[in-house]
Every structure is written in C-alpha cells, then in structure tokens.
Amino acid sequence: MELVAALETISLASCGVATLLWMSIGTFTRAPWGEAFTQRAIMILCVSAAIMLFALHYMGGELWGSQNVARPFAIIALIVAAAGSLNIKGRDVQGEINPHQIMRMRRAESEEE
C-alpha cells in the first residue's frame, strides 16, 4: 500500500506542477528558449502523471475516496500533454503577430530613429 500512496502523491504533484506551468507559459515565452522548455516539461509531467494514474487505478488505489477517478484524470493528463505541445509563438499558426514581437519591433524602430 505504500507504493499506491506514493503513486497517488507523485501523480497529483506532477499534475499540479504541470498546471502551474500551463498557467505561467505566457511568462516563459518571453525568453527564446522558455516556450519550448516549458512545453516539454508540461508534456513530460502530464505523460508521467497519466502513466502513474493508470498504474494507480490498476493497483486498486483511490483518489479522493474513489477508485474510478484515476482513469479519467489520466486521459485528461494525456489531453493536456497534447495541448501543451502546441506552439504559442514558435510557428505562426494563426497569422497574427505575438505581442512580444510587436514590442520588439517598436523598440527596434525607436532605436533606429
């Protein structure tokens, strides 16, 4: 049962860290390497959490008193991992300029003058 408790704690912690990174990704995109690093971290955390949640379910573990919650959370973690790999500013998918790029263009124009 110690392994089940450890799986529960680690999987919930990795989901929480991935959620915090997801909410902070706009801040990380300011650095050129930040977006790719954050996306990979979110993806790794979510996939590992999904694996642990599936293992927790099949080992008979419980989340918040329910044995049926681990599998849907594992699926949600996989969806977040897939969504976390989408680019915010890396490739121009929507045809719009990123606000950070606008700010850099304005700085460059003001420095030229």
N, C-alpha and C. Protein backbone atom coordinates (compact mmCIF):
# COMPACT_ATOMS: atom_id res chain seq x y z
N MET A 1 0.81 -1.20 0.00
CA MET A 1 0.00 0.00 0.00
C MET A 1 0.85 1.26 0.00
N GLU A 2 2.12 1.15 0.43
CA GLU A 2 2.98 2.32 0.42
C GLU A 2 3.25 2.77 -1.01
N LEU A 3 3.37 1.82 -1.94
CA LEU A 3 3.60 2.16 -3.34
C LEU A 3 2.39 2.88 -3.91
N VAL A 4 1.20 2.43 -3.55
CA VAL A 4 -0.02 3.08 -4.03
C VAL A 4 -0.11 4.51 -3.50
N ALA A 5 0.21 4.70 -2.24
CA ALA A 5 0.18 6.05 -1.66
C ALA A 5 1.22 6.95 -2.31
N ALA A 6 2.39 6.38 -2.60
CA ALA A 6 3.43 7.17 -3.27
C ALA A 6 3.01 7.53 -4.68
N LEU A 7 2.39 6.59 -5.40
CA LEU A 7 1.89 6.89 -6.75
C LEU A 7 0.85 7.99 -6.72
N GLU A 8 -0.03 7.92 -5.74
CA GLU A 8 -1.07 8.95 -5.62
C GLU A 8 -0.45 10.33 -5.39
N THR A 9 0.48 10.40 -4.47
CA THR A 9 1.11 11.68 -4.14
C THR A 9 1.92 12.24 -5.30
N ILE A 10 2.73 11.40 -5.92
CA ILE A 10 3.59 11.87 -7.01
C ILE A 10 2.76 12.26 -8.23
N SER A 11 1.73 11.48 -8.54
CA SER A 11 0.91 11.81 -9.72
C SER A 11 0.15 13.12 -9.51
N LEU A 12 -0.38 13.33 -8.33
CA LEU A 12 -1.08 14.59 -8.06
C LEU A 12 -0.12 15.78 -8.05
N ALA A 13 1.07 15.57 -7.52
CA ALA A 13 2.07 16.65 -7.50
C ALA A 13 2.50 17.01 -8.92
N SER A 14 2.72 16.01 -9.76
CA SER A 14 3.15 16.32 -11.13
C SER A 14 2.03 16.98 -11.92
N CYS A 15 0.78 16.60 -11.66
CA CYS A 15 -0.34 17.30 -12.30
C CYS A 15 -0.41 18.75 -11.83
N GLY A 16 -0.17 18.98 -10.57
CA GLY A 16 -0.20 20.34 -10.04
C GLY A 16 0.90 21.20 -10.62
N VAL A 17 2.10 20.66 -10.73
CA VAL A 17 3.22 21.41 -11.31
C VAL A 17 2.95 21.70 -12.78
N ALA A 18 2.40 20.71 -13.50
CA ALA A 18 2.07 20.93 -14.92
C ALA A 18 1.01 22.01 -15.07
N THR A 19 0.05 22.05 -14.16
CA THR A 19 -0.98 23.09 -14.21
C THR A 19 -0.38 24.47 -13.96
N LEU A 20 0.52 24.57 -13.00
CA LEU A 20 1.19 25.85 -12.74
C LEU A 20 2.02 26.30 -13.94
N LEU A 21 2.71 25.37 -14.57
CA LEU A 21 3.48 25.71 -15.77
C LEU A 21 2.56 26.15 -16.89
N TRP A 22 1.42 25.46 -17.03
CA TRP A 22 0.45 25.81 -18.06
C TRP A 22 -0.03 27.25 -17.88
N MET A 23 -0.32 27.62 -16.64
CA MET A 23 -0.80 28.97 -16.37
C MET A 23 0.31 30.01 -16.55
N SER A 24 1.55 29.61 -16.41
CA SER A 24 2.67 30.55 -16.49
C SER A 24 3.35 30.57 -17.85
N ILE A 25 2.84 29.84 -18.82
CA ILE A 25 3.56 29.71 -20.08
C ILE A 25 3.72 31.04 -20.81
N GLY A 26 2.79 31.95 -20.61
CA GLY A 26 2.91 33.27 -21.22
C GLY A 26 4.14 34.01 -20.72
N THR A 27 4.47 33.81 -19.47
CA THR A 27 5.67 34.44 -18.91
C THR A 27 6.93 33.79 -19.48
N PHE A 28 6.89 32.48 -19.65
CA PHE A 28 8.06 31.78 -20.15
C PHE A 28 8.33 32.06 -21.63
N THR A 29 7.32 32.50 -22.38
CA THR A 29 7.54 32.76 -23.80
C THR A 29 8.36 34.01 -24.04
N ARG A 30 8.61 34.79 -23.03
CA ARG A 30 9.44 35.99 -23.19
C ARG A 30 10.88 35.62 -23.51
N ALA A 31 11.33 34.51 -22.98
CA ALA A 31 12.68 34.04 -23.29
C ALA A 31 12.61 33.15 -24.54
N PRO A 32 13.60 33.23 -25.42
CA PRO A 32 13.55 32.43 -26.65
C PRO A 32 13.49 30.93 -26.39
N TRP A 33 14.13 30.46 -25.35
CA TRP A 33 14.14 29.04 -25.04
C TRP A 33 13.00 28.64 -24.12
N GLY A 34 12.33 29.60 -23.52
CA GLY A 34 11.35 29.33 -22.47
C GLY A 34 10.14 28.56 -22.92
N GLU A 35 9.60 28.90 -24.09
CA GLU A 35 8.39 28.23 -24.54
C GLU A 35 8.64 26.75 -24.81
N ALA A 36 9.69 26.44 -25.55
CA ALA A 36 9.97 25.04 -25.87
C ALA A 36 10.27 24.24 -24.60
N PHE A 37 11.03 24.82 -23.69
CA PHE A 37 11.35 24.14 -22.44
C PHE A 37 10.09 23.87 -21.62
N THR A 38 9.23 24.87 -21.52
CA THR A 38 8.00 24.72 -20.73
C THR A 38 7.07 23.70 -21.37
N GLN A 39 6.96 23.73 -22.69
CA GLN A 39 6.11 22.77 -23.37
C GLN A 39 6.59 21.35 -23.13
N ARG A 40 7.88 21.15 -23.22
CA ARG A 40 8.42 19.80 -22.98
C ARG A 40 8.22 19.38 -21.53
N ALA A 41 8.40 20.30 -20.61
CA ALA A 41 8.21 19.98 -19.19
C ALA A 41 6.76 19.61 -18.92
N ILE A 42 5.82 20.37 -19.49
CA ILE A 42 4.39 20.06 -19.32
C ILE A 42 4.09 18.69 -19.90
N MET A 43 4.60 18.43 -21.09
CA MET A 43 4.32 17.15 -21.74
C MET A 43 4.89 15.99 -20.93
N ILE A 44 6.12 16.12 -20.46
CA ILE A 44 6.74 15.04 -19.68
C ILE A 44 5.99 14.83 -18.37
N LEU A 45 5.65 15.91 -17.68
CA LEU A 45 4.92 15.78 -16.41
C LEU A 45 3.55 15.14 -16.61
N CYS A 46 2.84 15.56 -17.66
CA CYS A 46 1.49 15.02 -17.88
C CYS A 46 1.51 13.56 -18.31
N VAL A 47 2.44 13.20 -19.18
CA VAL A 47 2.52 11.80 -19.61
C VAL A 47 2.93 10.91 -18.44
N SER A 48 3.90 11.35 -17.65
CA SER A 48 4.29 10.54 -16.49
C SER A 48 3.16 10.46 -15.47
N ALA A 49 2.42 11.56 -15.29
CA ALA A 49 1.27 11.52 -14.37
C ALA A 49 0.21 10.56 -14.89
N ALA A 50 -0.02 10.56 -16.20
CA ALA A 50 -1.02 9.64 -16.77
C ALA A 50 -0.61 8.19 -16.55
N ILE A 51 0.66 7.90 -16.76
CA ILE A 51 1.14 6.53 -16.53
C ILE A 51 0.95 6.14 -15.07
N MET A 52 1.30 7.05 -14.16
CA MET A 52 1.13 6.76 -12.73
C MET A 52 -0.34 6.62 -12.35
N LEU A 53 -1.20 7.43 -12.97
CA LEU A 53 -2.63 7.33 -12.65
C LEU A 53 -3.23 6.03 -13.17
N PHE A 54 -2.81 5.60 -14.36
CA PHE A 54 -3.27 4.30 -14.85
C PHE A 54 -2.77 3.18 -13.94
N ALA A 55 -1.50 3.26 -13.53
CA ALA A 55 -0.96 2.26 -12.61
C ALA A 55 -1.71 2.28 -11.28
N LEU A 56 -2.00 3.47 -10.80
CA LEU A 56 -2.75 3.61 -9.55
C LEU A 56 -4.12 2.94 -9.66
N HIS A 57 -4.78 3.15 -10.79
CA HIS A 57 -6.11 2.55 -10.98
C HIS A 57 -6.02 1.02 -10.99
N TYR A 58 -5.05 0.48 -11.74
CA TYR A 58 -4.96 -0.97 -11.86
C TYR A 58 -4.38 -1.64 -10.62
N MET A 59 -3.77 -0.86 -9.74
CA MET A 59 -3.29 -1.41 -8.47
C MET A 59 -4.35 -1.32 -7.38
N GLY A 60 -5.51 -0.76 -7.72
CA GLY A 60 -6.59 -0.67 -6.75
C GLY A 60 -6.54 0.56 -5.87
N GLY A 61 -5.77 1.54 -6.27
CA GLY A 61 -5.65 2.76 -5.47
C GLY A 61 -6.86 3.66 -5.62
N GLU A 62 -6.94 4.64 -4.76
CA GLU A 62 -8.06 5.58 -4.77
C GLU A 62 -7.55 7.01 -4.81
N LEU A 63 -8.30 7.86 -5.48
CA LEU A 63 -8.08 9.30 -5.43
C LEU A 63 -9.32 9.91 -4.80
N TRP A 64 -9.13 10.61 -3.71
CA TRP A 64 -10.22 11.27 -3.00
C TRP A 64 -11.37 10.31 -2.69
N GLY A 65 -11.02 9.07 -2.33
CA GLY A 65 -12.01 8.10 -1.92
C GLY A 65 -12.72 7.38 -3.04
N SER A 66 -12.32 7.57 -4.27
CA SER A 66 -12.97 6.92 -5.40
C SER A 66 -11.95 6.16 -6.23
N GLN A 67 -12.29 4.93 -6.59
CA GLN A 67 -11.41 4.14 -7.45
C GLN A 67 -11.62 4.46 -8.92
N ASN A 68 -12.67 5.17 -9.27
CA ASN A 68 -12.98 5.43 -10.67
C ASN A 68 -12.47 6.77 -11.18
N VAL A 69 -11.79 7.54 -10.37
CA VAL A 69 -11.36 8.87 -10.78
C VAL A 69 -10.01 8.85 -11.50
N ALA A 70 -9.17 7.88 -11.21
CA ALA A 70 -7.80 7.88 -11.74
C ALA A 70 -7.77 7.78 -13.26
N ARG A 71 -8.59 6.91 -13.84
CA ARG A 71 -8.55 6.76 -15.31
C ARG A 71 -8.99 8.01 -16.06
N PRO A 72 -10.12 8.65 -15.70
CA PRO A 72 -10.47 9.89 -16.41
C PRO A 72 -9.41 10.98 -16.23
N PHE A 73 -8.81 11.07 -15.06
CA PHE A 73 -7.74 12.05 -14.86
C PHE A 73 -6.52 11.72 -15.72
N ALA A 74 -6.25 10.43 -15.91
CA ALA A 74 -5.13 10.04 -16.77
C ALA A 74 -5.39 10.46 -18.21
N ILE A 75 -6.63 10.30 -18.67
CA ILE A 75 -6.99 10.72 -20.03
C ILE A 75 -6.87 12.24 -20.15
N ILE A 76 -7.33 12.96 -19.15
CA ILE A 76 -7.22 14.42 -19.17
C ILE A 76 -5.75 14.85 -19.18
N ALA A 77 -4.92 14.15 -18.43
CA ALA A 77 -3.48 14.47 -18.42
C ALA A 77 -2.87 14.25 -19.80
N LEU A 78 -3.30 13.21 -20.52
CA LEU A 78 -2.80 12.99 -21.88
C LEU A 78 -3.28 14.07 -22.83
N ILE A 79 -4.51 14.53 -22.65
CA ILE A 79 -5.03 15.62 -23.49
C ILE A 79 -4.26 16.91 -23.23
N VAL A 80 -3.98 17.19 -21.96
CA VAL A 80 -3.21 18.39 -21.62
C VAL A 80 -1.79 18.27 -22.17
N ALA A 81 -1.22 17.07 -22.15
CA ALA A 81 0.12 16.87 -22.72
C ALA A 81 0.12 17.17 -24.21
N ALA A 82 -0.92 16.72 -24.91
CA ALA A 82 -1.01 17.01 -26.35
C ALA A 82 -1.23 18.50 -26.59
N ALA A 83 -2.09 19.11 -25.80
CA ALA A 83 -2.35 20.55 -25.96
C ALA A 83 -1.15 21.38 -25.54
N GLY A 84 -0.39 20.90 -24.59
CA GLY A 84 0.78 21.62 -24.14
C GLY A 84 1.89 21.67 -25.16
N SER A 85 1.84 20.79 -26.14
CA SER A 85 2.89 20.79 -27.16
C SER A 85 2.57 21.74 -28.31
N LEU A 86 1.41 22.39 -28.27
CA LEU A 86 1.08 23.37 -29.31
C LEU A 86 1.90 24.63 -29.09
N ASN A 87 2.33 25.24 -30.16
CA ASN A 87 3.18 26.43 -30.06
C ASN A 87 2.34 27.67 -29.81
N ILE A 88 2.87 28.56 -29.00
CA ILE A 88 2.24 29.85 -28.78
C ILE A 88 2.84 30.87 -29.74
N LYS A 89 4.16 30.96 -29.77
CA LYS A 89 4.78 31.96 -30.64
C LYS A 89 5.77 31.35 -31.61
N GLY A 90 6.10 30.09 -31.44
CA GLY A 90 7.14 29.48 -32.26
C GLY A 90 6.83 29.49 -33.74
N ARG A 91 5.72 28.94 -34.14
CA ARG A 91 5.32 28.94 -35.54
C ARG A 91 4.05 29.77 -35.64
N ASP A 92 3.97 30.55 -36.68
CA ASP A 92 2.84 31.46 -36.85
C ASP A 92 1.65 30.68 -37.41
N VAL A 93 0.85 30.09 -36.53
CA VAL A 93 -0.27 29.25 -36.94
C VAL A 93 -1.47 30.09 -37.34
N GLN A 94 -1.76 31.13 -36.59
CA GLN A 94 -2.97 31.91 -36.81
C GLN A 94 -2.75 33.11 -37.72
N GLY A 95 -1.53 33.40 -38.07
CA GLY A 95 -1.26 34.54 -38.92
C GLY A 95 -1.22 35.86 -38.16
N GLU A 96 -1.17 35.81 -36.86
CA GLU A 96 -1.14 37.02 -36.04
C GLU A 96 0.24 37.18 -35.42
N ILE A 97 0.61 38.41 -35.17
CA ILE A 97 1.89 38.69 -34.54
C ILE A 97 1.72 38.60 -33.02
N ASN A 98 2.69 38.01 -32.39
CA ASN A 98 2.72 37.89 -30.95
C ASN A 98 2.96 39.27 -30.33
N PRO A 99 2.32 39.61 -29.22
CA PRO A 99 2.54 40.92 -28.58
C PRO A 99 4.01 41.19 -28.26
N HIS A 100 4.76 40.15 -27.92
CA HIS A 100 6.17 40.34 -27.63
C HIS A 100 6.93 40.75 -28.89
N GLN A 101 6.53 40.19 -30.04
CA GLN A 101 7.18 40.58 -31.29
C GLN A 101 6.86 42.03 -31.64
N ILE A 102 5.64 42.46 -31.38
CA ILE A 102 5.27 43.86 -31.63
C ILE A 102 6.13 44.78 -30.78
N MET A 103 6.30 44.42 -29.50
CA MET A 103 7.11 45.23 -28.60
C MET A 103 8.56 45.30 -29.09
N ARG A 104 9.12 44.18 -29.54
CA ARG A 104 10.49 44.17 -30.05
C ARG A 104 10.61 45.01 -31.32
N MET A 105 9.61 44.94 -32.19
CA MET A 105 9.64 45.74 -33.42
C MET A 105 9.60 47.23 -33.09
N ARG A 106 8.79 47.62 -32.13
CA ARG A 106 8.71 49.03 -31.73
C ARG A 106 10.03 49.51 -31.12
N ARG A 107 10.65 48.67 -30.31
CA ARG A 107 11.95 49.03 -29.74
C ARG A 107 13.00 49.22 -30.84
N ALA A 108 12.99 48.30 -31.80
CA ALA A 108 13.96 48.40 -32.90
C ALA A 108 13.74 49.67 -33.71
N GLU A 109 12.47 50.02 -33.94
CA GLU A 109 12.17 51.25 -34.69
C GLU A 109 12.60 52.49 -33.91
N SER A 110 12.38 52.50 -32.61
CA SER A 110 12.76 53.66 -31.81
C SER A 110 14.28 53.79 -31.69
N GLU A 111 14.99 52.67 -31.71
CA GLU A 111 16.45 52.72 -31.65
C GLU A 111 17.04 53.22 -32.96
N GLU A 112 16.36 52.93 -34.07
CA GLU A 112 16.85 53.37 -35.38
C GLU A 112 16.71 54.88 -35.54
N GLU A 113 15.72 55.45 -34.90
CA GLU A 113 15.47 56.89 -35.02
C GLU A 113 16.41 57.64 -34.19
